[in-house]
Every structure is written in structure tokens, then in C-alpha cells.
GROMACS .gro file of C-alpha atoms in nm:
model
   92
    1UNK     CA    1   0.000   0.000   0.000
    2UNK     CA    2   0.130   0.348  -0.087
    3UNK     CA    3   0.201   0.591   0.196
    4UNK     CA    4  -0.091   0.822   0.266
    5UNK     CA    5   0.099   1.130   0.144
    6UNK     CA    6   0.147   0.970  -0.199
    7UNK     CA    7  -0.212   0.847  -0.220
    8UNK     CA    8  -0.346   1.196  -0.149
    9UNK     CA    9  -0.409   1.404  -0.465
   10UNK     CA   10  -0.485   1.708  -0.245
   11UNK     CA   11  -0.113   1.750  -0.186
   12UNK     CA   12  -0.056   1.798  -0.560
   13UNK     CA   13  -0.274   2.110  -0.578
   14UNK     CA   14  -0.068   2.422  -0.516
   15UNK     CA   15  -0.315   2.705  -0.584
   16UNK     CA   16  -0.621   2.795  -0.377
   17UNK     CA   17  -0.977   2.761  -0.505
   18UNK     CA   18  -1.108   3.097  -0.619
   19UNK     CA   19  -1.409   3.269  -0.471
   20UNK     CA   20  -1.509   3.418  -0.140
   21UNK     CA   21  -1.333   3.265   0.161
   22UNK     CA   22  -1.527   2.975   0.307
   23UNK     CA   23  -1.433   2.676   0.523
   24UNK     CA   24  -1.628   2.365   0.420
   25UNK     CA   25  -1.654   2.041   0.617
   26UNK     CA   26  -1.463   1.913   0.919
   27UNK     CA   27  -1.130   2.043   1.048
   28UNK     CA   28  -0.952   1.712   0.982
   29UNK     CA   29  -1.092   1.648   0.633
   30UNK     CA   30  -1.256   1.966   0.506
   31UNK     CA   31  -1.169   2.206   0.231
   32UNK     CA   32  -1.132   2.579   0.199
   33UNK     CA   33  -1.221   2.821  -0.076
   34UNK     CA   34  -1.043   3.155  -0.106
   35UNK     CA   35  -0.747   3.051   0.110
   36UNK     CA   36  -0.457   3.288   0.158
   37UNK     CA   37  -0.089   3.209   0.191
   38UNK     CA   38   0.096   3.297   0.510
   39UNK     CA   39   0.421   3.464   0.398
   40UNK     CA   40   0.725   3.251   0.495
   41UNK     CA   41   0.851   3.519   0.736
   42UNK     CA   42   0.690   3.809   0.913
   43UNK     CA   43   0.709   4.015   1.230
   44UNK     CA   44   0.747   3.766   1.514
   45UNK     CA   45   0.701   3.444   1.315
   46UNK     CA   46   0.861   3.210   1.064
   47UNK     CA   47   0.699   2.923   0.871
   48UNK     CA   48   0.873   2.588   0.907
   49UNK     CA   49   0.897   2.312   0.642
   50UNK     CA   50   0.805   2.523   0.339
   51UNK     CA   51   0.846   2.218   0.115
   52UNK     CA   52   0.525   2.074   0.263
   53UNK     CA   53   0.314   2.358   0.116
   54UNK     CA   54   0.099   2.370   0.432
   55UNK     CA   55   0.104   2.742   0.495
   56UNK     CA   56  -0.243   2.822   0.358
   57UNK     CA   57  -0.553   2.915   0.555
   58UNK     CA   58  -0.875   3.111   0.574
   59UNK     CA   59  -0.795   3.487   0.560
   60UNK     CA   60  -0.913   3.524   0.921
   61UNK     CA   61  -0.658   3.263   1.035
   62UNK     CA   62  -0.376   3.424   0.834
   63UNK     CA   63  -0.454   3.766   0.981
   64UNK     CA   64  -0.471   3.622   1.335
   65UNK     CA   65  -0.127   3.463   1.301
   66UNK     CA   66   0.025   3.780   1.155
   67UNK     CA   67  -0.133   3.990   1.431
   68UNK     CA   68  -0.011   3.755   1.705
   69UNK     CA   69   0.337   3.753   1.552
   70UNK     CA   70   0.341   4.131   1.552
   71UNK     CA   71   0.226   4.144   1.914
   72UNK     CA   72   0.494   3.904   2.039
   73UNK     CA   73   0.781   4.015   1.812
   74UNK     CA   74   0.959   4.225   2.071
   75UNK     CA   75   0.878   4.041   2.390
   76UNK     CA   76   0.862   3.665   2.344
   77UNK     CA   77   1.087   3.591   2.049
   78UNK     CA   78   1.007   3.408   1.730
   79UNK     CA   79   0.693   3.197   1.685
   80UNK     CA   80   0.741   2.889   1.462
   81UNK     CA   81   0.437   2.803   1.247
   82UNK     CA   82   0.437   2.438   1.141
   83UNK     CA   83   0.120   2.327   0.965
   84UNK     CA   84  -0.185   2.533   0.874
   85UNK     CA   85  -0.332   2.359   0.571
   86UNK     CA   86  -0.295   2.296   0.201
   87UNK     CA   87  -0.412   2.549  -0.055
   88UNK     CA   88  -0.757   2.387  -0.085
   89UNK     CA   89  -0.767   2.209   0.249
   90UNK     CA   90  -0.796   1.832   0.250
   91UNK     CA   91  -0.722   1.550   0.492
   92UNK     CA   92  -0.457   1.592   0.760
   0.00000   0.00000   0.00000
């Protein structure tokens, strides 16, 4: 049997679905329309494992992470962001 990552066509999609932002389904196996990319680096944060292409999320999530990073940038150090989601969501 092929490893789950290879059997998952979701991981091959690298652009978000167009349209208004909307989360659809369950957190562990849903999808997202209108996802935004979290830039690899920003004030107070850095995205880890860029090769996994799991730095996409609903615009509200992206803004929350950027805002939190900005708030902690000068007091707590660097926040490491590991896994948000793929460009169109999909199974974890």
C-alpha cells in the first residue's frame, strides 16, 4: 500500500480555489475556498517546512497569526508556524 501522502491528490494542488473565503466540512478532512498564503517570514514568526506547502488558511486565520506575531515580536521571540493547511484544504 502506498504511503498516505502519496495516495493523497490534495497534496498535488498548489493554488487555492477561487471565490469568497469559506471553510467547508470538518477540520480534519474539510476544504477551503479563497485561502490565503501565510508569507514565509513576518514580524514575530517564521513558517517551518516550506516544502510541505501547508502554509495556507482562511484569511481570518492568516490575519490572526500575523497579528499575534506582531504582538509578540519584541517580547517573546520568534513563533514557529508548522502546519496550517494545504491550498484547498484536504485531509490531515
